[in-house]
Coordinates of C-alpha atoms in Angstrom, one line a residue:
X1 CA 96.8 95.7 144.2
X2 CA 100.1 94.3 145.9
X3 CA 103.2 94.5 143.9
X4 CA 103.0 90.8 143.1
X5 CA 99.4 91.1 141.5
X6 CA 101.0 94.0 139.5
X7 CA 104.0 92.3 138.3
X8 CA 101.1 88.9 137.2
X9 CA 99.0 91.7 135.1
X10 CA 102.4 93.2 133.7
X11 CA 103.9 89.4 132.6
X12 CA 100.0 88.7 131.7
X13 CA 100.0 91.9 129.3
X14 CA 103.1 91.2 127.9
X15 CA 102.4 87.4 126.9
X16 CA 99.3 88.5 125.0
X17 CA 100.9 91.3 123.3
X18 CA 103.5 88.9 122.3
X19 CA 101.4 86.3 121.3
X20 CA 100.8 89.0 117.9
X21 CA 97.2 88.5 115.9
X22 CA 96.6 85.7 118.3
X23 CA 97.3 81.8 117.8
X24 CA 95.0 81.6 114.8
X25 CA 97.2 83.9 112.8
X26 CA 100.4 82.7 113.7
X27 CA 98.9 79.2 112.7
X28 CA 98.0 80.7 109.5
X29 CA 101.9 82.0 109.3
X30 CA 102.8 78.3 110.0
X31 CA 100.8 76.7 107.4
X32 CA 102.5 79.0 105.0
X33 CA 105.9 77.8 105.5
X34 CA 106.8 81.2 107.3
X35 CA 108.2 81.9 110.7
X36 CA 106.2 85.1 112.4
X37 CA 108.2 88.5 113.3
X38 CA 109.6 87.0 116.9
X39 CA 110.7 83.6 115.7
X40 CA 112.7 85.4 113.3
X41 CA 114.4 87.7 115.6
X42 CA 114.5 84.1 118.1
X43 CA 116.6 82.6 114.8
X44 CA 118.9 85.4 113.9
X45 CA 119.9 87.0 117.8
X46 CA 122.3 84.8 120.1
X47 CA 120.2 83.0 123.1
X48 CA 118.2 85.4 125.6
X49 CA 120.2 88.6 123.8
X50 CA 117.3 90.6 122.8
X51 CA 116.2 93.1 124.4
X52 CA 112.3 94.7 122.7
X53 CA 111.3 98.3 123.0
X54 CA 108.4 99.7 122.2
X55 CA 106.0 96.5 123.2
X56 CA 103.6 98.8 124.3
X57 CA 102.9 101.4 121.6
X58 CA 99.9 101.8 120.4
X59 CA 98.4 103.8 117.3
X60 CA 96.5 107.3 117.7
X61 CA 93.9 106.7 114.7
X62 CA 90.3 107.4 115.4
X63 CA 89.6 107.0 111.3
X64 CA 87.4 104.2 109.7
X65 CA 86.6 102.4 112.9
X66 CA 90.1 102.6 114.0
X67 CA 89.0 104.1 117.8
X68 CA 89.9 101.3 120.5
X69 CA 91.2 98.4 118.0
X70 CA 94.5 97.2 119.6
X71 CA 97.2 96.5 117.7
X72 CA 99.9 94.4 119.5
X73 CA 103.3 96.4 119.4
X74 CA 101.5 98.5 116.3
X75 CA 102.5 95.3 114.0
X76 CA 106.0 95.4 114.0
X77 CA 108.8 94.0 117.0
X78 CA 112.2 96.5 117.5
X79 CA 115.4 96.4 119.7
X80 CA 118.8 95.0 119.9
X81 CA 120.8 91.9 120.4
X82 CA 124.0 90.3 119.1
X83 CA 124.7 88.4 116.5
X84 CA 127.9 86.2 117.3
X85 CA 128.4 88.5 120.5
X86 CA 128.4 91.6 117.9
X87 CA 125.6 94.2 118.4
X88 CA 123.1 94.8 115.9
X89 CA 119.5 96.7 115.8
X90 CA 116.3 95.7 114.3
X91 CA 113.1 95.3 113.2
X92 CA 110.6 92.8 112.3
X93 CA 107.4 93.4 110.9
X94 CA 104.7 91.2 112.0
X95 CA 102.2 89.9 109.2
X96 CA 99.5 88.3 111.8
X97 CA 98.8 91.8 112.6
X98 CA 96.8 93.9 110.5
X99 CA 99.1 92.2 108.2
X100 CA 102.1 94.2 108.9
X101 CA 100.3 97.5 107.5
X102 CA 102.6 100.5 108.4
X103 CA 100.9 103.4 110.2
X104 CA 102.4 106.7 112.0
X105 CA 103.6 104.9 115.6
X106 CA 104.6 101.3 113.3
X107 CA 107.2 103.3 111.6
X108 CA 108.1 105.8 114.2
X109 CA 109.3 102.2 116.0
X110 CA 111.5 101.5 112.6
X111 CA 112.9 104.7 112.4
X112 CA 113.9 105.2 116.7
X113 CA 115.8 101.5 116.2
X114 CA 117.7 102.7 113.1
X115 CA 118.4 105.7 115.2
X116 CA 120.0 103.6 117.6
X117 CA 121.8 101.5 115.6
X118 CA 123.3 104.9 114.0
X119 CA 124.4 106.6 117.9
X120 CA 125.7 102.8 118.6
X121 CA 127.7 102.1 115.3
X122 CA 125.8 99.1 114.9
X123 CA 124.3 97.2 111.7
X124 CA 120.8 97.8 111.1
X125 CA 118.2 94.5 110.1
X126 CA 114.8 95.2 108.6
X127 CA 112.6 91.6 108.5
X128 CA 109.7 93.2 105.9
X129 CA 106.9 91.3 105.9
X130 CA 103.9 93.7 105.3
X131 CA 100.5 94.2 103.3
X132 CA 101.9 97.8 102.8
X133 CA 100.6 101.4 104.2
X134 CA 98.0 101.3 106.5
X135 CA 95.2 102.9 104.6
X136 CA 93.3 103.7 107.5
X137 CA 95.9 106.2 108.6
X138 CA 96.0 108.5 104.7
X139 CA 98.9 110.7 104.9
X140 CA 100.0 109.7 108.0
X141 CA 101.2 106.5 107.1
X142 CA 102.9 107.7 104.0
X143 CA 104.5 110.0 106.2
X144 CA 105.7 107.4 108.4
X145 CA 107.2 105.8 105.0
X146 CA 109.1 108.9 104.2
X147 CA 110.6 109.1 107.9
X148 CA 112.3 105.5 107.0
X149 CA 113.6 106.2 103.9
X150 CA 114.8 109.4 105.0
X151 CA 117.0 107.4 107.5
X152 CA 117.9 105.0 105.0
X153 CA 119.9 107.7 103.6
X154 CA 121.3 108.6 107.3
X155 CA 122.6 105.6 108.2
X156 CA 124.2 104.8 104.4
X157 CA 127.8 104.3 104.2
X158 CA 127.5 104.9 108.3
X159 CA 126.4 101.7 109.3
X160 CA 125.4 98.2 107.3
X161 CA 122.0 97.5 106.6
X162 CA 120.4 94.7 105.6
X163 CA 116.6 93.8 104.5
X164 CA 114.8 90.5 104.8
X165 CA 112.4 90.3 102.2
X166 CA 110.2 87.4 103.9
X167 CA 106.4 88.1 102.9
X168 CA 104.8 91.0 100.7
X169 CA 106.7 94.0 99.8
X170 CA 104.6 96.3 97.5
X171 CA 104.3 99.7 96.9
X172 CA 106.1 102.0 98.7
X173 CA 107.5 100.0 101.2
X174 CA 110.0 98.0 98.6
X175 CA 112.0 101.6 98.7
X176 CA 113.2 101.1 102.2
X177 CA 114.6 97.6 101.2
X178 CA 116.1 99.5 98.0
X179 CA 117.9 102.6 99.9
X180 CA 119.5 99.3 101.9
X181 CA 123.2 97.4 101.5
X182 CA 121.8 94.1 100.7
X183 CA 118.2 92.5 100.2
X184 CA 117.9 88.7 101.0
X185 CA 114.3 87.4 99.5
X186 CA 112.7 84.4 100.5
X187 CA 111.3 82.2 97.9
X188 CA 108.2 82.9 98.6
X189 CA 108.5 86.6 98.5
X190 CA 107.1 89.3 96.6
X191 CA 108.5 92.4 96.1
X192 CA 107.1 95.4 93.1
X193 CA 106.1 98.7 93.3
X194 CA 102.7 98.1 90.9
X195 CA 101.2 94.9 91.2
X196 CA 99.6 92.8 88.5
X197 CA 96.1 93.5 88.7
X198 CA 97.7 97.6 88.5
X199 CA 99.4 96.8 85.7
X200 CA 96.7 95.5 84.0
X201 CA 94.2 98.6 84.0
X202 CA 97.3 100.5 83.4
X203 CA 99.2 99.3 80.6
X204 CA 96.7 95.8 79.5
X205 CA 99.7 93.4 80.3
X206 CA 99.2 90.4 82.0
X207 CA 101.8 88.7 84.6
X208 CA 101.6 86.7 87.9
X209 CA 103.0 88.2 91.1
X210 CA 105.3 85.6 90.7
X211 CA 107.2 86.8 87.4
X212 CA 107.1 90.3 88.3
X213 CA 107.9 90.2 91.7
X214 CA 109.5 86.9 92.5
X215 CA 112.9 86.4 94.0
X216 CA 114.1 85.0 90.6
X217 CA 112.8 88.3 88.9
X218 CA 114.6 91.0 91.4
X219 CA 117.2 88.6 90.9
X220 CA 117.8 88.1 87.3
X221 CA 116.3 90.7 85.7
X222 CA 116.0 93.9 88.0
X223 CA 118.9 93.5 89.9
X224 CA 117.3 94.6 93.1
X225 CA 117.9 91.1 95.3
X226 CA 121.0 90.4 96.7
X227 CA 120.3 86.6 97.9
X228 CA 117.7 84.4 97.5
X229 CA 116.7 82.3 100.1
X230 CA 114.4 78.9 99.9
X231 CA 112.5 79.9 102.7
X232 CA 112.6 82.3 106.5
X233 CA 115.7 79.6 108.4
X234 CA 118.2 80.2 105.3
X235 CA 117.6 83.7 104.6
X236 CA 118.5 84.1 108.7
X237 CA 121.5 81.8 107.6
X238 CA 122.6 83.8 104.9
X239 CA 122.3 87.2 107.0
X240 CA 124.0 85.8 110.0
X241 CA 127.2 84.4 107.5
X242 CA 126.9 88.2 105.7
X243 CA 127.1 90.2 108.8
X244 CA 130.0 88.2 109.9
X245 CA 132.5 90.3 107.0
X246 CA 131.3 93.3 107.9
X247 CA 132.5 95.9 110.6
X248 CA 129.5 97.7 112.8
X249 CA 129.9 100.6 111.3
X250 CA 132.6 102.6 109.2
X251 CA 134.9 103.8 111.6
X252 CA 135.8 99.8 112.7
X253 CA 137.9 97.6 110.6
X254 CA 136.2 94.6 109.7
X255 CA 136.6 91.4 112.4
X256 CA 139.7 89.3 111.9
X257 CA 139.6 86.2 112.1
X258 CA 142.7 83.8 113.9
X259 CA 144.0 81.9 111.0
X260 CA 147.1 79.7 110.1
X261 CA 150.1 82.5 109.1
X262 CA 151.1 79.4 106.8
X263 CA 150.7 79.6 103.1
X264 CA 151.7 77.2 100.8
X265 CA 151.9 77.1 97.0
X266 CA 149.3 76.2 95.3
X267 CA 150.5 74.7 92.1
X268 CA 146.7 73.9 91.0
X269 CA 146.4 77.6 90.2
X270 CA 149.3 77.0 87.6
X271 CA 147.1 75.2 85.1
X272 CA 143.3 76.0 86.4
X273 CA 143.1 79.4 83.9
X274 CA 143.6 77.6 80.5
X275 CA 146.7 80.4 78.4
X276 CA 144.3 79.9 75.5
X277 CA 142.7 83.3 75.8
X278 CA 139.9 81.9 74.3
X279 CA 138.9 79.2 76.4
X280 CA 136.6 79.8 78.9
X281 CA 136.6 78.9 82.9
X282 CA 134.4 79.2 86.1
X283 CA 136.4 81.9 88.0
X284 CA 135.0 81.2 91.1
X285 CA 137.4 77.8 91.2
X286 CA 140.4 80.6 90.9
X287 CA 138.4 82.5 93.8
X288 CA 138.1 79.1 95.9
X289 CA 141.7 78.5 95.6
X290 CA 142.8 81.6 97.1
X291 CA 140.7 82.2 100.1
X292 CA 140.6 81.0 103.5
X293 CA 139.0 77.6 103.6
X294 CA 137.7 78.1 100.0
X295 CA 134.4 79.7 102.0
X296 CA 133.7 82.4 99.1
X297 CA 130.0 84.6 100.1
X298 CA 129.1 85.2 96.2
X299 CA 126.9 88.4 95.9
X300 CA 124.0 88.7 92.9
X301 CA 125.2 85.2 91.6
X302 CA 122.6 85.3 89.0
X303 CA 122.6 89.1 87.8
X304 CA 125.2 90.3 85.4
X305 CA 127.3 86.8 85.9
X306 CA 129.7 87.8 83.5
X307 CA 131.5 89.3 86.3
X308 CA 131.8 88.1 90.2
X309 CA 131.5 89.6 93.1
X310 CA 131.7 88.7 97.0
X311 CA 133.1 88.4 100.4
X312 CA 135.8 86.3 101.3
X313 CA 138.8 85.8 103.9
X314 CA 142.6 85.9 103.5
X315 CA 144.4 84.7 106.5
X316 CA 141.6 86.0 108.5
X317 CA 140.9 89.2 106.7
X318 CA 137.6 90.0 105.0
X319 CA 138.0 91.1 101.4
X320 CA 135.9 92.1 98.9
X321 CA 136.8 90.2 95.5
X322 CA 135.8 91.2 92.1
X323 CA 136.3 88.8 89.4
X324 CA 135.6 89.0 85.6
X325 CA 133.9 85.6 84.8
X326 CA 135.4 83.9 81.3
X327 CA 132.4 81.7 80.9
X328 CA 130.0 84.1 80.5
X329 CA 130.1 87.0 77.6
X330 CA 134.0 86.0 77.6
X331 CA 134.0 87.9 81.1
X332 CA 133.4 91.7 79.1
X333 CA 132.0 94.6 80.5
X334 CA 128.3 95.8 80.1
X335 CA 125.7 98.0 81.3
X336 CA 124.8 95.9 84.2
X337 CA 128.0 94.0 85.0
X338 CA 129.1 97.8 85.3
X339 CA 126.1 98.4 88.0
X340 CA 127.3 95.2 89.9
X341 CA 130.1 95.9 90.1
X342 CA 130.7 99.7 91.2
X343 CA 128.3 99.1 93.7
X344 CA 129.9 96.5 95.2
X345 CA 133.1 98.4 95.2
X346 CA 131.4 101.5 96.8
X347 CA 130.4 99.0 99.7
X348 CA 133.3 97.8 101.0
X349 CA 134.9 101.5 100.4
X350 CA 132.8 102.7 102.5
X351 CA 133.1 99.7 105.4
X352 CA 136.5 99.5 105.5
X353 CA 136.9 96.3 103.2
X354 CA 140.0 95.8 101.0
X355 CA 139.5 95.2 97.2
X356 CA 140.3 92.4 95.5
X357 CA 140.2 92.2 92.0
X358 CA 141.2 89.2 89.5
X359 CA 141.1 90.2 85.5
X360 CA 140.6 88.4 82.7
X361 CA 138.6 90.9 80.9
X362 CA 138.6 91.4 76.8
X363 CA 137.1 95.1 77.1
X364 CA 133.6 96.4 77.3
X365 CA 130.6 94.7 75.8
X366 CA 130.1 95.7 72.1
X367 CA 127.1 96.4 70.5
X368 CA 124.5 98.5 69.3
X369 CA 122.0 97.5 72.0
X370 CA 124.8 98.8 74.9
X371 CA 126.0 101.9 73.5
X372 CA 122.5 103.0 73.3
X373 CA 121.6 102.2 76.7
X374 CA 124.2 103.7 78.1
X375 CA 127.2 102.0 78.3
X376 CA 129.7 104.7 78.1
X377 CA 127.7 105.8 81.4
X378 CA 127.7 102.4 83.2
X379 CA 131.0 101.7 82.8
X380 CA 132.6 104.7 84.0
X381 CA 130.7 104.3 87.2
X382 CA 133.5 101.2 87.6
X383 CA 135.8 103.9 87.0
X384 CA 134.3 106.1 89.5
X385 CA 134.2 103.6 92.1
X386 CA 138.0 102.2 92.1
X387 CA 138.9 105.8 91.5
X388 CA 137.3 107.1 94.9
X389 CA 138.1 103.8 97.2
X390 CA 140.8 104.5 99.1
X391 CA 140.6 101.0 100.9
X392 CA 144.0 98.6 100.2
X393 CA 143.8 97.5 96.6
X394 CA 145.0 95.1 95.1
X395 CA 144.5 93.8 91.4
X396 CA 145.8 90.3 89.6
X397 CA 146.0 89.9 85.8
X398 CA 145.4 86.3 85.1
X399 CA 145.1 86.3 81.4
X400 CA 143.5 89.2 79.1
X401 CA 143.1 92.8 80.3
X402 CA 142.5 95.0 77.2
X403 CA 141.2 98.5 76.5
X404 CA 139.7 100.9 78.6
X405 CA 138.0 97.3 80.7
X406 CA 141.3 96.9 81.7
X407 CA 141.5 100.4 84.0
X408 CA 138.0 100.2 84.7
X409 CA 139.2 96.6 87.0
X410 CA 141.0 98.5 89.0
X411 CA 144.5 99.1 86.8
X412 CA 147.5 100.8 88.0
X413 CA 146.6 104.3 87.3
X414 CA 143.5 104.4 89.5
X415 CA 146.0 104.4 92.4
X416 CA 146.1 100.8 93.0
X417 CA 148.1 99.8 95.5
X418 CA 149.8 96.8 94.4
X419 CA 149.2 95.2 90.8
X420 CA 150.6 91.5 90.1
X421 CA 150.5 89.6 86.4
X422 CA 150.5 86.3 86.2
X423 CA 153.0 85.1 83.3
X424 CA 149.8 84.1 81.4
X425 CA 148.5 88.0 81.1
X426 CA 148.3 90.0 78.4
X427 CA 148.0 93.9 78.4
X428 CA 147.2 95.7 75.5
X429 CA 144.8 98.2 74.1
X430 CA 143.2 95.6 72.6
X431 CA 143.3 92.0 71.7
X432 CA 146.2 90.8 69.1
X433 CA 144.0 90.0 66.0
X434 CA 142.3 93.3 66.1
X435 CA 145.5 95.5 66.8
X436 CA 147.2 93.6 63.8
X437 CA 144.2 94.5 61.8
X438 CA 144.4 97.7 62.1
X439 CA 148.0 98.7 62.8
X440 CA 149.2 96.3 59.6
X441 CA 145.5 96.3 57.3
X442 CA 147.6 97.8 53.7
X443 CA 150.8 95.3 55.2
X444 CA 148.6 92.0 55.2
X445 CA 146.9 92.9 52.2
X446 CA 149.8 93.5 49.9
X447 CA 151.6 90.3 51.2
X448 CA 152.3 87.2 49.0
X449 CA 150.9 85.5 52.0
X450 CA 148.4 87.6 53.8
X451 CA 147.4 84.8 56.4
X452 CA 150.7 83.8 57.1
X453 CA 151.7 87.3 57.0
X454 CA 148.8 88.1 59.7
X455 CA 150.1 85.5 61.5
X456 CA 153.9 86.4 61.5
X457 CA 152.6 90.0 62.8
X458 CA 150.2 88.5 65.9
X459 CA 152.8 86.6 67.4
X460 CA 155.1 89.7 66.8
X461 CA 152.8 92.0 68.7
X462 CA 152.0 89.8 71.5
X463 CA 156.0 89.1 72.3
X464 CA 156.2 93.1 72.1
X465 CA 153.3 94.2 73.6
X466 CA 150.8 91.5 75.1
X467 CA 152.7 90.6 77.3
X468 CA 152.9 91.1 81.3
X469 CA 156.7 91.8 81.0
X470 CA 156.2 95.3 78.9
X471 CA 153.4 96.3 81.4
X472 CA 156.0 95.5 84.2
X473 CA 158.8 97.8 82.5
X474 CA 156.3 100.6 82.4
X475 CA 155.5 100.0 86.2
X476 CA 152.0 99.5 85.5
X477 CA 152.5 95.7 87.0
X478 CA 154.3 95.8 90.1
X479 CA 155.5 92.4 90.4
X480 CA 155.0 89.0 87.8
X481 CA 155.0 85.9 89.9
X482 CA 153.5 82.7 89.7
X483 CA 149.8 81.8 89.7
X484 CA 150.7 78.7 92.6
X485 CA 152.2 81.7 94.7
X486 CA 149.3 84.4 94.4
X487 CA 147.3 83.6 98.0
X488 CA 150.7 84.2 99.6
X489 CA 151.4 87.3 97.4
X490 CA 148.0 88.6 98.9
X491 CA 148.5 87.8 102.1
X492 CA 151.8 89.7 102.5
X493 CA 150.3 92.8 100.5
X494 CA 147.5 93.0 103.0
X495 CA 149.2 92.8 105.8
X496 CA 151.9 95.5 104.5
X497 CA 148.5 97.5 103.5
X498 CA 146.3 97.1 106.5
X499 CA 147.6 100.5 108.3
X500 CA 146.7 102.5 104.5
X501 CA 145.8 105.7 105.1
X502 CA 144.9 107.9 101.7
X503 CA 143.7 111.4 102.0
X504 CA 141.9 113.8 99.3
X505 CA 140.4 116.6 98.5
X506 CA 137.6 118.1 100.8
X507 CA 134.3 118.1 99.3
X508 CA 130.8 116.7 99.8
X509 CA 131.0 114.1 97.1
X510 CA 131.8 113.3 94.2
X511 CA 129.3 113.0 91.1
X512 CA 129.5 109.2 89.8
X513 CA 127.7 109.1 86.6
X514 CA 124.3 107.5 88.0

């Protein structure tokens, strides 16, 4: 054969292999609203940036009439590309053959790209879409499983990783998502380790996929989503805007933005958090106030929305924010708030990301259902988390920060770096009313006038103690300023803080209470 007949059976090789299950599959992808494995890797990389290895691998199985069946690129596409001109490695399993099923040489493909996003330092991107382990395969395949989660763990806290939940996830293979940064789920996704027909021999309860593995359920309920996407083109959106916070890996800062040095008051801020301490607000209009363009990358918004947590810019600067959110549960601390939230903090320690954290928090959730499942637990895993970042961190007190909630966001003697009070905040061990009640109980009941009495003593305590001014004389507030003057209070702080350096103890880790 002359070299030109060779290079017509090479492109002629390639265009079938890439062509997947063949035309009738990817229809049948089509039909279901669902892009296949390329056009997803097409949507997320920049234009003619990807470069594929491993498009001729093939499987070794001889079991269950496996001998000679061809598998195009063994049901799943891997390499590199950019992402805004920034590097990133992936892979994108591909449904229209065998139906994504992982064998031996399908995951062997997985775990060489995460191995070169980890000797590249760049972010990782796992598009599941997959009927689960390849059956065919037996141990093999569950090997090939344990490989991947195994490098999870590797690349954790070394580079970012992301999972696209965009098809089936069952079984084993949700784990991989799970050992991950973030997991974006498509609407019609489905992600559980037993199904429903499993559940019902097991346990006699009935459920559809949907409720037990639906978007809205690893959402609300489990916790396990991160986004939720209406279908393949926004959860591509929604990865694309994610990865554009983060560094490439953990010894990078994150990218900076150019932005306007210019900050003006904002005098809206002065009358947005109500200095009823009992009126509730939507802290993400405090959040949208202070950050660059109002552009605010809200993370979990429907688990544990009594407190907030994101990515956001200041002057160009990623940040992570952490808010306490007064409409829901008054903004208080439970179990999974707690879990939220200390993960999230761990994240951005880990990638370089400074910490910002607005309070308005009346202490931890009581009740009998918490303490009982573990609250003492959860919450000092917030604890734990602002304890060991040693990221820039600043911390605002708009209004309440009580108890032991009030060091668990981030207070002064967790080695913050800066703490600001806005005139509105009031520090205390606990709320007014209940400190009077106690401190004063045999006072107000031997009063002529024990409500006015009551009274008399509430407003006395809150001029002495709940106040922002006594916190500031014991240097646990660093500065009192005005809510219109916060965004530029921030921008100066991270700017001074942006060279931090904080060094401790040697030791393999430390044991958060998990």
């Amino acid at each position: 054969m002359s070299i030109e007949e060779k290079v017509k059976e090479l492109n002629e090789r390639k265009e079938r292999l890439k062509l997947g299950g063949g035309r009738a599959k990817i229809d049948q992808q089509h039909a279901q609203q669902s892009l296949t494995a390329r056009e997803r890797i097409e949507t997320l990389l920049d234009k003619d940036s990807f470069q594929e290895v491993g498009l001729f691998a093939k499987h070794r199985c001889t079991n269950f009439g496996m001998a000679g069946k061809e598998f195009p690129a063994e049901g799943v596409v891997t390499g590199a590309g950019t992402v805004g001109g920034r590097l990133v490695h992936l892979a994108s399993q591909d449904f229209t053959v065998a139906g994504g099923s992982a064998g031996e040489v399908h995951s062997d493909k997985i775990v060489q790209s995460m191995l070169s996003a980890l000797k590249t330092g760049t972010p990782f991107v796992f598009m599941n879409d997959s009927g689960g382990a390849r059956i065919q395969e037996g141990i093999d395949s569950l090997a090939g499983y344990g490989k991947i989660f195994y490098h999870n763990v590797m690349l954790s806290g070394v580079v970012p990783q992301i999972s696209l939940i965009c098809g089936p996830c069952a079984g084993g293979a949700a784990y991989s998502p799970a050992l991950t940064d973030f997991i974006i789920q498509t609407a019609s996704a489905r992600m559980f380790i037993t199904g429903p027909s499993v559940i019902k021999e097991a346990t006699g309860e009935e459920i559809t996929a949907e409720a037990l593995g639906g978007p809205l359920s690893q959402m609300n309920y489990a916790g396990v989503a991160h986004f939720v996407a209406e279908n393949d083109l926004v959860a591509l959106r929604i990865c694309k805007r994610l990865l554009s916070f983060l560094p490439s890996n953990n010894l990078e800062d994150p990218p900076q933005l150019e932005a306007d040095d210019i900050v003006v008051p904002d005098k809206t801020l002065n009358t947005l958090v109500p200095t009823d301490p009992k009126k509730g607000y939507d802290v993400r209009q405090v959040i949208t106030r202070l950050v660059d363009g109002g552009d605010f990358l809200e993370v979990q918004p429907l688990f544990a929305p009594n407190i907030v947590v994101g990515f956001a810019r200041i002057l160009g600067r990623s940040v992570g924010v952490v808010a306490n959110q007064p409409s829901v549960l008054a903004g208080a601390l439970d179990i999974n708030a707690s879990d939220k939230g200390a993960r999230f903090v761990r994240f951005c320690n880990a990638f370089n990301i400074p910490l910002v954290t607005l309070v308005d928090v009346p202490g931890f959730l009581p009740g009998v259902q918490q303490e009982q499942g573990g609250i003492i637990r959860h919450g000092a895993k917030m604890l734990f988390a602002y304890s060991a970042a040693t990221v820039p961190k600043i911390t605002v007190i708009m209004r309440k920060a009580y108890g032991g909630a009030f060091l668990a966001m981030c207070g002064k003697e967790l080695e913050t770096d800066r703490v600001f009070a806005w005139p509105t905040a009031e520090i205390a061990v606990m709320g007014p009313q209940g400190a009077v009640n106690v401190i004063f109980r045999n006072e107000i009941a031997q009063a002529e006038d024990p409500k006015k009495r009551r009274q008399e003593l509430i407003e006395s305590y809150q001029s002495t103690f709940a106040t922002p001014y006594a916190a500031a004389g014991r240097r646990d507030v660093d500065d009192i300023i005005e809510p219109a003057e916060t965004r530029r209070h921030l921008a100066m702080t991270l700017d001074i803080l942006h060279t931090k350096r904080e060094f401790r103890p040697m030791k393999k880790h430390g044991l958060i209470p998990l």
